[in-house]
């Protein structure tokens, strides 16, 4: 199918690629078309395509499988074990900062028109959906115990209030979790959104004293800082899980780490640390359901997560000059 791009979100991965820290051009090329947080409209479909129609609002997945490992062969390229996958706009395949793209229907999901204002968030939301499922899979070891109902809602700590962190807060809140979000800012729109979603917000710039230790069932990291990854471990409660989604620089981490005591706690408290990357199509489908659920529970709160929409001509400002703590911006390609 041929899809006309409407808008694309700009994220930390795009900025890391521009800074030369990440990413890879397609084989035999020295340039890469960026962009993976996409939203478009179907323009034309091939003869054998029956489930998509011109005019459908659509979002395409990012990763394309290696075609050889069992995960990629069963539509779970997010778990690719050969490492020979490509990612559109990130590694080895052109992305969506373009007027149009051509794709097979297996890599595309339809979004209902009433979600058009937030659908550009579906790709980052798919990453959150997968990460939270990884966490829930670990936590499923310990529940339920008939006759012993939990004392209260499960507790989550979300580190980082960029799009991934905020979408994680929303996903956890609609499922009844007690959520605390930490970042290094005060009174930002992100902090206001956390409050509107019914979570608590803590600014940890001056120190982590306000963050309870040993208290959280699930900790979701969305900062990409190795120092913060380590800092989060002691916040885990017994049998808890820390899910890492940020990609720290390979030489990251400056704080001396009490490795023995951290690992000792992991063992003695049955704790787990799980890394989670990318998302297959099923998480995009789950994301559509959750965007609808956010609307039902919180009205247009999530709409404000895309704080800025600028014409594509302004790409360099959105990719290069971004103050820390700035909310999500999107590049507009067509009306
Ligand atoms: C994208 C994922 C991708 C990951 C690693 C993230 O920004 O959302 O789809 O797998 O980067 O390349």
XYZ file of C-alpha atoms and ligand atoms in Angstrom:
347
model
C 0.000 0.000 0.000
C 1.018 3.571 -0.660
C 0.659 5.838 2.372
C 0.856 9.629 2.491
C 2.575 10.794 5.675
C 0.598 13.221 7.750
C 2.946 13.808 10.681
C 5.846 12.227 12.542
C 6.993 12.569 16.134
C 10.586 13.478 16.907
C 12.263 11.520 19.696
C 15.552 11.004 21.502
C 16.521 8.203 19.135
C 16.254 10.587 16.153
C 18.430 13.102 17.988
C 20.995 10.415 18.879
C 21.170 9.414 15.197
C 21.694 13.041 14.149
C 24.447 13.315 16.782
C 26.129 10.233 15.285
C 25.602 8.155 18.435
C 23.229 5.575 16.990
C 21.664 4.305 13.776
C 22.889 2.927 10.463
C 22.289 3.831 6.811
C 20.798 1.210 4.486
C 23.394 -1.165 2.990
C 25.397 0.482 0.239
C 24.264 3.978 1.213
C 25.676 6.769 3.328
C 22.352 8.508 4.016
C 19.271 7.471 5.986
C 15.789 8.971 5.924
C 14.954 9.469 9.603
C 11.618 9.137 11.368
C 9.853 6.224 13.017
C 6.943 7.757 15.006
C 4.638 7.941 12.012
C 1.041 8.694 11.104
C -0.313 8.645 7.561
C -3.319 8.140 5.322
C -3.667 5.268 2.856
C -3.549 6.617 -0.673
C -3.634 3.459 -2.796
C -3.627 -0.260 -2.156
C -2.367 -3.184 -4.187
C -4.785 -5.650 -5.784
C -4.407 -8.276 -3.071
C -4.957 -5.842 -0.194
C -8.484 -6.128 1.155
C -8.331 -4.954 4.771
C -7.128 -1.381 4.069
C -8.836 1.308 2.039
C -7.841 4.695 0.664
C -8.470 7.319 3.336
C -7.717 4.992 6.294
C -5.604 6.579 9.004
C -2.634 4.269 9.584
C 0.532 3.803 11.606
C 3.354 1.527 10.459
C 5.587 -0.550 12.725
C 9.319 0.107 12.842
C 11.224 -3.166 12.776
C 11.521 -5.500 9.771
C 12.529 -9.047 10.645
C 15.676 -10.899 9.615
C 13.595 -13.585 7.916
C 15.666 -16.373 9.473
C 15.148 -16.565 13.242
C 12.037 -18.144 14.752
C 10.904 -14.863 16.295
C 10.987 -12.942 13.027
C 9.361 -15.839 11.205
C 6.437 -15.670 13.644
C 5.842 -11.867 13.511
C 7.794 -11.193 16.714
C 10.782 -9.393 15.242
C 10.966 -7.298 18.421
C 12.613 -10.425 19.905
C 14.868 -11.033 16.875
C 17.689 -13.337 17.942
C 19.957 -13.034 14.901
C 20.341 -9.261 15.225
C 19.985 -9.018 11.442
C 16.763 -6.988 11.504
C 16.380 -3.492 10.136
C 14.410 -0.615 11.680
C 12.753 1.984 9.493
C 14.222 5.411 10.182
C 16.769 4.001 12.629
C 18.880 1.173 11.307
C 19.387 -0.013 7.743
C 16.018 1.080 6.284
C 14.549 4.457 5.380
C 12.013 5.968 7.763
C 8.956 8.124 7.588
C 10.230 11.725 7.416
C 8.983 11.645 3.840
C 5.951 12.552 1.753
C 4.973 8.939 1.143
C 6.020 5.387 1.865
C 5.173 1.971 0.479
C 4.591 -0.927 2.854
C 3.070 -4.372 3.136
C -0.198 -4.509 5.129
C 1.352 -6.838 7.770
C 3.367 -3.899 9.072
C 0.539 -1.391 9.272
C -2.357 -0.847 11.711
C -5.535 1.170 11.194
C -6.398 3.878 13.690
C -9.992 5.093 14.197
C -10.482 8.664 12.953
C -11.456 9.922 16.419
C -7.851 9.262 17.508
C -6.293 11.391 14.753
C -4.971 14.010 17.228
C -3.056 11.423 19.286
C -2.297 8.647 16.795
C 1.246 9.949 16.228
C 1.866 8.694 19.785
C 1.011 5.120 18.830
C 4.587 4.072 18.033
C 6.036 5.234 21.386
C 2.943 3.794 23.076
C 3.636 0.410 21.453
C 7.090 0.445 23.101
C 5.412 1.139 26.456
C 2.831 -1.624 25.915
C 5.581 -4.158 25.333
C 7.688 -2.966 28.272
C 4.733 -3.141 30.655
C 3.837 -6.604 29.441
C 7.400 -7.728 30.104
C 7.019 -6.382 33.630
C 3.620 -8.009 34.122
C 4.964 -11.359 32.911
C 7.607 -11.274 35.634
C 5.101 -10.144 38.260
C 2.646 -12.893 37.300
C 4.906 -15.300 39.264
C 3.513 -13.992 42.530
C -0.208 -13.543 41.999
C -2.862 -14.284 42.992
C -3.030 -16.187 46.268
C -6.616 -17.294 46.944
C -7.802 -16.060 50.333
C -5.116 -13.349 50.513
C -6.285 -10.365 48.441
C -3.651 -7.661 47.906
C -3.653 -4.957 50.584
C -3.971 -2.140 48.031
C -3.290 -1.337 44.393
C 0.125 -2.361 43.046
C 2.735 0.402 43.084
C 4.754 1.614 40.125
C 7.600 4.083 39.821
C 8.154 5.661 36.402
C 11.524 7.342 35.860
C 11.452 10.003 33.156
C 8.485 12.053 31.964
C 9.126 12.223 28.241
C 6.500 10.631 25.997
C 7.457 7.082 27.035
C 7.274 7.863 30.742
C 3.992 9.762 30.481
C 2.357 7.112 28.320
C 3.483 4.517 30.862
C 1.831 6.557 33.638
C -1.420 6.633 31.623
C -1.298 2.877 30.845
C -0.698 1.999 34.485
C -3.352 4.393 35.796
C -6.121 3.006 33.573
C -5.241 -0.400 35.038
C -5.592 0.889 38.588
C -1.924 1.173 39.587
C -0.688 3.646 42.187
C 1.916 5.574 40.163
C 4.787 7.879 41.128
C 6.722 9.593 38.330
C 10.152 11.150 38.840
C 12.080 13.604 36.673
C 14.342 16.614 37.100
C 11.811 19.376 36.568
C 9.222 21.283 38.532
C 5.837 22.600 37.446
C 6.225 21.493 33.828
C 3.307 20.420 31.613
C 4.580 16.864 32.206
C 4.138 17.212 35.967
C 0.656 18.668 35.400
C -0.243 15.736 33.146
C 0.933 13.217 35.754
C -1.365 14.942 38.265
C -4.296 14.940 35.818
C -3.792 11.211 35.318
C -3.971 10.743 39.087
C -0.284 9.996 39.659
C 2.233 11.665 41.992
C 5.213 13.606 40.678
C 8.608 14.085 42.343
C 11.475 16.274 41.162
C 14.710 14.448 42.058
C 17.143 17.152 40.941
C 18.219 17.896 44.507
C 18.217 14.241 45.599
C 16.230 11.027 45.726
C 15.385 11.263 49.434
C 11.658 11.648 48.688
C 11.554 8.371 46.716
C 10.847 5.439 49.035
C 13.234 2.476 48.920
C 12.031 -1.119 48.669
C 8.537 0.107 47.827
C 7.624 -0.545 44.180
C 6.278 -3.651 42.496
C 7.215 -2.344 39.066
C 9.748 0.302 38.123
C 9.757 1.515 34.534
C 12.833 3.399 33.411
C 12.538 5.832 30.489
C 15.588 8.062 30.808
C 18.451 6.319 29.002
C 20.804 7.127 31.892
C 22.980 4.311 33.241
C 23.353 6.184 36.542
C 19.581 6.346 36.959
C 19.214 2.651 36.048
C 21.432 1.801 39.004
C 19.749 4.340 41.246
C 16.369 2.690 40.606
C 17.352 -0.798 41.791
C 16.987 -0.103 45.542
C 13.482 1.339 44.996
C 12.244 -2.157 44.038
C 10.106 -3.968 46.566
C 10.335 -7.707 47.284
C 9.646 -9.788 44.124
C 9.593 -6.564 42.082
C 10.733 -5.913 38.542
C 12.695 -3.083 36.963
C 12.009 -2.696 33.237
C 14.580 -0.668 31.310
C 13.513 1.049 28.073
C 16.022 3.902 27.687
C 19.195 3.088 25.737
C 22.192 4.362 27.744
C 25.404 5.299 25.925
C 27.819 2.351 25.859
C 30.301 4.306 28.007
C 27.551 5.713 30.272
C 27.581 5.615 34.073
C 29.754 7.815 36.265
C 28.486 7.040 39.768
C 30.440 4.335 41.679
C 28.179 1.303 42.010
C 27.915 -0.910 45.147
C 27.611 -3.901 42.835
C 27.792 -6.597 45.511
C 25.006 -5.166 47.622
C 22.759 -4.464 44.594
C 23.133 -8.007 43.254
C 22.774 -9.507 46.723
C 19.432 -7.716 47.117
C 18.271 -8.939 43.715
C 18.820 -12.535 44.800
C 17.517 -12.247 48.342
C 14.355 -10.443 47.238
C 13.576 -12.408 44.032
C 13.887 -9.236 42.002
C 14.294 -9.008 38.230
C 15.734 -6.530 35.779
C 14.382 -6.784 32.232
C 15.387 -4.820 29.161
C 12.665 -4.151 26.597
C 13.082 -2.804 23.082
C 10.824 -2.155 20.112
C 7.325 -3.610 19.691
C 5.613 -5.916 17.246
C 2.254 -5.270 15.635
C 0.218 -6.727 18.509
C 1.452 -3.942 20.811
C 0.352 -1.319 18.283
C -3.099 -2.941 18.298
C -3.127 -2.889 22.107
C -2.029 0.752 21.928
C -5.071 1.671 19.809
C -7.319 0.131 22.471
C -5.501 2.048 25.209
C -5.683 5.381 23.352
C -9.461 4.852 23.274
C -9.398 3.974 26.983
C -7.361 7.130 27.787
C -10.044 9.183 26.056
C -12.760 7.485 28.101
C -10.930 7.988 31.406
C -9.096 11.278 30.910
C -10.783 13.085 28.021
C -8.259 14.996 25.957
C -5.443 14.890 28.577
C -3.168 12.783 26.389
C -3.754 15.067 23.381
C -1.589 17.677 25.144
C 1.368 15.320 25.103
C 2.040 16.445 21.538
C 2.732 20.018 22.538
C 4.140 21.315 19.293
C 3.409 20.642 15.626
C 5.723 22.357 13.158
C 6.051 22.213 9.355
C 8.740 19.815 8.140
C 10.835 22.782 6.992
C 11.602 23.417 10.681
C 13.119 19.961 11.124
C 16.535 21.183 12.201
C 15.199 23.176 15.156
C 13.141 20.216 16.387
C 16.021 17.806 15.955
C 18.868 19.968 17.215
C 17.791 22.750 19.575
C 15.693 21.030 22.154
C 15.839 22.170 25.773
C 15.843 19.378 28.349
C 12.340 18.630 29.624
C 10.659 19.981 26.465
C 7.509 18.075 25.536
C 6.939 15.982 22.403
C 7.078 17.742 19.039
C 5.822 16.505 15.697
C 6.817 17.420 12.150
C 3.869 17.984 9.832
C 4.223 16.667 6.283
C 0.702 17.073 4.899
C -2.595 18.430 6.149
C 12.098 2.938 18.760
C 12.079 1.426 18.683
C 13.458 0.904 18.356
C 14.448 1.432 19.361
C 15.865 0.919 19.135
C 13.196 3.407 19.679
O 13.268 4.812 19.639
O 10.863 3.424 19.213
O 11.158 1.016 17.702
O 13.454 -0.508 18.378
O 14.448 2.851 19.305
O 16.386 1.184 17.886
